[in-house]
Each structure stands twice: as C-alpha cells, then as structure tokens.
Amino acid sequence: MPEKILRNTFTVPAPVQAAFEHLIRPENYIGLSPLVVAVEDVQEGSYVAVERFRLLGLKYDNRIRVSLQGTPGKAVWGEVESPGGVHMAYRFEFTADSEGTRIEDELQLRTPIGLTAFASGQARKVQLARATILAERLGRL
C-alpha cells in the first residue's frame, strides 16, 4: 500500500492545556474537519465520525471508527480506518510558545493504489482548514 505523510505546524492563541482539552474530546471534531458533521457511538478511547461528502448533488455519509488517545499537555493521537482500505494515523504534538501553543499536526496515510491522490488531497484540505478553525475556536476561550 502506498504511504504518504502530511505535516502542518501552526500556533493557536491558547495555553497547551486548552488545546489538549479541545482535541481530546470527540464532540469537538464536528466542524473541526469540514467533512465531519456528527459524532456517534462515543466510547472510552474511540468514537464514530460521520463524514459527509457531496458529489454531483448527492450526499454520502461515511461512518468511520476513530481511536483517540492522549497524554495531557503533550499530544493527542489515534487511527482511522475508512471504507475502501484507507488507513490514517494522526498525531497532534503541543509545545508552549510566546503566542500560545505550537501544534505539530502529522497525518500518515496508507491507501490502496489508485486512491492515494484523492485521499491525500482530501486529508491535506482538512489539515489546513483544521489549523484555521482551531485557532479561531481557541481564540474565543
């Protein structure tokens, strides 16, 4: 399976603990990814994210199981298994800086041949949007 790593580093105007607390709660992922419209079946360490795709005027809700773990004040990480054989590991690492919290956002994708360009393109759009959305959310705290 082809593998691709996507990285983005950004700063949010909030303390490390606030960034950690926001990213460790499943319900906060609604809208944090522009594709995630709901969270279901929340359990200790996992949840189901509902991603909504629109194609040619039709909507498709993709339900994916997401694992969610973290070390307070240090990092949040997990894995996603999506239909079609797309697998993604993600990690957010936190470092305090003079402007708030520096977040290193890393996605590691493994996809079947033929899906790499589409999956990595979608993941990169979400990754970049997440930086902006998270900064706006945490700036209001």
PDB file of C-alpha atoms in Angstrom:
ATOM      1  CA  MET A   1       0.000   0.000   0.000  1.00  0.00           C
ATOM      2  CA  PRO A   2       1.353   3.443  -0.849  1.00  0.00           C
ATOM      3  CA  GLU A   3       2.059   5.688   2.132  1.00  0.00           C
ATOM      4  CA  LYS A   4       2.095   9.477   2.376  1.00  0.00           C
ATOM      5  CA  ILE A   5       2.950  11.709   5.341  1.00  0.00           C
ATOM      6  CA  LEU A   6       1.400  15.174   5.618  1.00  0.00           C
ATOM      7  CA  ARG A   7       2.666  17.714   8.157  1.00  0.00           C
ATOM      8  CA  ASN A   8       1.454  21.139   9.208  1.00  0.00           C
ATOM      9  CA  THR A   9       2.748  23.269  12.082  1.00  0.00           C
ATOM     10  CA  PHE A  10       0.718  26.208  13.373  1.00  0.00           C
ATOM     11  CA  THR A  11       0.123  28.256  16.502  1.00  0.00           C
ATOM     12  CA  VAL A  12      -3.133  28.783  18.378  1.00  0.00           C
ATOM     13  CA  PRO A  13      -3.731  31.661  20.844  1.00  0.00           C
ATOM     14  CA  ALA A  14      -4.370  29.458  23.880  1.00  0.00           C
ATOM     15  CA  PRO A  15      -2.417  27.554  26.544  1.00  0.00           C
ATOM     16  CA  VAL A  16      -1.280  23.977  25.869  1.00  0.00           C
ATOM     17  CA  GLN A  17      -3.855  22.521  28.273  1.00  0.00           C
ATOM     18  CA  ALA A  18      -6.735  24.258  26.438  1.00  0.00           C
ATOM     19  CA  ALA A  19      -5.534  22.879  23.083  1.00  0.00           C
ATOM     20  CA  PHE A  20      -5.190  19.405  24.585  1.00  0.00           C
ATOM     21  CA  GLU A  21      -8.636  19.514  26.231  1.00  0.00           C
ATOM     22  CA  HIS A  22     -10.252  20.592  22.967  1.00  0.00           C
ATOM     23  CA  LEU A  23      -8.621  17.893  20.843  1.00  0.00           C
ATOM     24  CA  ILE A  24      -9.169  15.021  23.309  1.00  0.00           C
ATOM     25  CA  ARG A  25     -12.991  15.391  23.169  1.00  0.00           C
ATOM     26  CA  PRO A  26     -14.749  13.644  20.256  1.00  0.00           C
ATOM     27  CA  GLU A  27     -17.614  16.184  20.054  1.00  0.00           C
ATOM     28  CA  ASN A  28     -15.117  18.945  19.240  1.00  0.00           C
ATOM     29  CA  TYR A  29     -14.219  17.278  15.941  1.00  0.00           C
ATOM     30  CA  ILE A  30     -17.622  18.245  14.499  1.00  0.00           C
ATOM     31  CA  GLY A  31     -16.782  21.057  12.129  1.00  0.00           C
ATOM     32  CA  LEU A  32     -13.087  20.947  13.057  1.00  0.00           C
ATOM     33  CA  SER A  33     -12.836  18.882   9.940  1.00  0.00           C
ATOM     34  CA  PRO A  34     -15.124  20.481   7.365  1.00  0.00           C
ATOM     35  CA  LEU A  35     -16.232  16.950   6.444  1.00  0.00           C
ATOM     36  CA  VAL A  36     -17.269  15.797   9.955  1.00  0.00           C
ATOM     37  CA  VAL A  37     -20.937  16.579  10.583  1.00  0.00           C
ATOM     38  CA  ALA A  38     -21.639  14.291  13.558  1.00  0.00           C
ATOM     39  CA  VAL A  39     -20.057  12.089  16.205  1.00  0.00           C
ATOM     40  CA  GLU A  40     -21.716   8.845  17.286  1.00  0.00           C
ATOM     41  CA  ASP A  41     -21.038   5.831  19.486  1.00  0.00           C
ATOM     42  CA  VAL A  42     -18.579   7.604  21.793  1.00  0.00           C
ATOM     43  CA  GLN A  43     -16.697   5.096  23.936  1.00  0.00           C
ATOM     44  CA  GLU A  44     -13.564   5.288  26.062  1.00  0.00           C
ATOM     45  CA  GLY A  45     -10.790   5.834  23.544  1.00  0.00           C
ATOM     46  CA  SER A  46     -12.882   5.819  20.364  1.00  0.00           C
ATOM     47  CA  TYR A  47     -15.874   7.195  18.510  1.00  0.00           C
ATOM     48  CA  VAL A  48     -17.549   7.102  15.103  1.00  0.00           C
ATOM     49  CA  ALA A  49     -17.158  10.233  12.993  1.00  0.00           C
ATOM     50  CA  VAL A  50     -19.706  10.873  10.262  1.00  0.00           C
ATOM     51  CA  GLU A  51     -18.022  12.462   7.246  1.00  0.00           C
ATOM     52  CA  ARG A  52     -20.366  13.980   4.690  1.00  0.00           C
ATOM     53  CA  PHE A  53     -19.290  14.007   1.061  1.00  0.00           C
ATOM     54  CA  ARG A  54     -21.241  15.639  -1.758  1.00  0.00           C
ATOM     55  CA  LEU A  55     -20.723  14.512  -5.307  1.00  0.00           C
ATOM     56  CA  LEU A  56     -22.857  15.524  -8.255  1.00  0.00           C
ATOM     57  CA  GLY A  57     -25.571  16.831  -5.937  1.00  0.00           C
ATOM     58  CA  LEU A  58     -25.766  13.580  -3.969  1.00  0.00           C
ATOM     59  CA  LYS A  59     -24.704  13.262  -0.356  1.00  0.00           C
ATOM     60  CA  TYR A  60     -22.884  10.312   1.117  1.00  0.00           C
ATOM     61  CA  ASP A  61     -22.314   9.857   4.856  1.00  0.00           C
ATOM     62  CA  ASN A  62     -19.142   7.903   5.538  1.00  0.00           C
ATOM     63  CA  ARG A  63     -19.038   6.476   9.074  1.00  0.00           C
ATOM     64  CA  ILE A  64     -15.519   5.847  10.306  1.00  0.00           C
ATOM     65  CA  ARG A  65     -14.261   4.465  13.621  1.00  0.00           C
ATOM     66  CA  VAL A  66     -11.650   6.775  15.143  1.00  0.00           C
ATOM     67  CA  SER A  67      -9.379   5.882  18.046  1.00  0.00           C
ATOM     68  CA  LEU A  68      -8.496   8.785  20.326  1.00  0.00           C
ATOM     69  CA  GLN A  69      -5.725   8.811  22.924  1.00  0.00           C
ATOM     70  CA  GLY A  70      -3.605  11.430  24.577  1.00  0.00           C
ATOM     71  CA  THR A  71      -1.023  12.421  27.111  1.00  0.00           C
ATOM     72  CA  PRO A  72      -2.167  15.588  28.917  1.00  0.00           C
ATOM     73  CA  GLY A  73      -0.218  18.639  27.849  1.00  0.00           C
ATOM     74  CA  LYS A  74       1.890  16.671  25.355  1.00  0.00           C
ATOM     75  CA  ALA A  75      -0.009  15.032  22.497  1.00  0.00           C
ATOM     76  CA  VAL A  76      -3.253  13.592  21.101  1.00  0.00           C
ATOM     77  CA  TRP A  77      -3.145  10.738  18.597  1.00  0.00           C
ATOM     78  CA  GLY A  78      -5.128   7.926  17.065  1.00  0.00           C
ATOM     79  CA  GLU A  79      -6.023   5.986  13.968  1.00  0.00           C
ATOM     80  CA  VAL A  80      -8.821   5.938  11.427  1.00  0.00           C
ATOM     81  CA  GLU A  81      -9.980   3.026   9.283  1.00  0.00           C
ATOM     82  CA  SER A  82     -12.146   4.144   6.422  1.00  0.00           C
ATOM     83  CA  PRO A  83     -14.042   2.102   3.833  1.00  0.00           C
ATOM     84  CA  GLY A  84     -12.077   1.402   0.703  1.00  0.00           C
ATOM     85  CA  GLY A  85      -8.963   0.407   2.607  1.00  0.00           C
ATOM     86  CA  VAL A  86      -7.843   3.917   3.535  1.00  0.00           C
ATOM     87  CA  HIS A  87      -5.958   3.954   6.845  1.00  0.00           C
ATOM     88  CA  MET A  88      -4.774   7.094   8.599  1.00  0.00           C
ATOM     89  CA  ALA A  89      -2.733   7.581  11.755  1.00  0.00           C
ATOM     90  CA  TYR A  90      -2.783  11.104  13.173  1.00  0.00           C
ATOM     91  CA  ARG A  91      -0.856  12.938  15.869  1.00  0.00           C
ATOM     92  CA  PHE A  92      -1.021  16.440  17.377  1.00  0.00           C
ATOM     93  CA  GLU A  93       2.000  17.460  19.474  1.00  0.00           C
ATOM     94  CA  PHE A  94       1.849  20.558  21.689  1.00  0.00           C
ATOM     95  CA  THR A  95       4.610  22.999  22.646  1.00  0.00           C
ATOM     96  CA  ALA A  96       4.084  26.203  24.613  1.00  0.00           C
ATOM     97  CA  ASP A  97       5.416  29.335  22.936  1.00  0.00           C
ATOM     98  CA  SER A  98       5.095  33.088  23.404  1.00  0.00           C
ATOM     99  CA  GLU A  99       1.935  33.272  21.244  1.00  0.00           C
ATOM    100  CA  GLY A 100       0.106  30.335  22.832  1.00  0.00           C
ATOM    101  CA  THR A 101       0.584  26.756  21.694  1.00  0.00           C
ATOM    102  CA  ARG A 102       2.528  25.477  18.737  1.00  0.00           C
ATOM    103  CA  ILE A 103       0.834  22.383  17.278  1.00  0.00           C
ATOM    104  CA  GLU A 104       2.555  19.887  15.026  1.00  0.00           C
ATOM    105  CA  ASP A 105      -0.166  18.086  13.066  1.00  0.00           C
ATOM    106  CA  GLU A 106       1.006  14.921  11.311  1.00  0.00           C
ATOM    107  CA  LEU A 107      -1.084  12.543   9.203  1.00  0.00           C
ATOM    108  CA  GLN A 108       0.239   9.242   7.934  1.00  0.00           C
ATOM    109  CA  LEU A 109      -1.918   7.803   5.153  1.00  0.00           C
ATOM    110  CA  ARG A 110      -1.883   4.303   3.703  1.00  0.00           C
ATOM    111  CA  THR A 111      -4.143   3.754   0.729  1.00  0.00           C
ATOM    112  CA  PRO A 112      -4.757   1.200  -1.970  1.00  0.00           C
ATOM    113  CA  ILE A 113      -3.108   2.050  -5.273  1.00  0.00           C
ATOM    114  CA  GLY A 114      -5.362   4.440  -7.161  1.00  0.00           C
ATOM    115  CA  LEU A 115      -6.746   6.204  -4.075  1.00  0.00           C
ATOM    116  CA  THR A 116      -3.578   7.938  -2.875  1.00  0.00           C
ATOM    117  CA  ALA A 117      -4.016  11.218  -4.771  1.00  0.00           C
ATOM    118  CA  PHE A 118      -7.702  11.593  -3.823  1.00  0.00           C
ATOM    119  CA  ALA A 119      -7.251  10.590  -0.159  1.00  0.00           C
ATOM    120  CA  SER A 120      -4.137  12.704   0.381  1.00  0.00           C
ATOM    121  CA  GLY A 121      -5.754  15.703  -1.348  1.00  0.00           C
ATOM    122  CA  GLN A 122      -8.817  15.487   0.913  1.00  0.00           C
ATOM    123  CA  ALA A 123      -6.668  14.944   4.011  1.00  0.00           C
ATOM    124  CA  ARG A 124      -4.472  17.947   3.198  1.00  0.00           C
ATOM    125  CA  LYS A 125      -7.506  20.236   2.720  1.00  0.00           C
ATOM    126  CA  VAL A 126      -8.871  19.120   6.086  1.00  0.00           C
ATOM    127  CA  GLN A 127      -5.475  19.510   7.765  1.00  0.00           C
ATOM    128  CA  LEU A 128      -5.048  23.095   6.577  1.00  0.00           C
ATOM    129  CA  ALA A 129      -8.637  24.036   7.429  1.00  0.00           C
ATOM    130  CA  ARG A 130      -8.276  22.491  10.893  1.00  0.00           C
ATOM    131  CA  ALA A 131      -5.418  24.885  11.723  1.00  0.00           C
ATOM    132  CA  THR A 132      -7.575  27.916  10.959  1.00  0.00           C
ATOM    133  CA  ILE A 133     -10.716  26.588  12.648  1.00  0.00           C
ATOM    134  CA  LEU A 134      -8.861  25.506  15.780  1.00  0.00           C
ATOM    135  CA  ALA A 135      -7.121  28.893  16.099  1.00  0.00           C
ATOM    136  CA  GLU A 136     -10.490  30.654  15.789  1.00  0.00           C
ATOM    137  CA  ARG A 137     -12.172  28.377  18.340  1.00  0.00           C
ATOM    138  CA  LEU A 138      -9.407  28.594  20.917  1.00  0.00           C
ATOM    139  CA  GLY A 139      -9.022  32.340  20.405  1.00  0.00           C
ATOM    140  CA  ARG A 140     -12.578  32.758  21.761  1.00  0.00           C
ATOM    141  CA  LEU A 141     -11.864  30.960  25.054  1.00  0.00           C
TER     142      LEU A 141
END
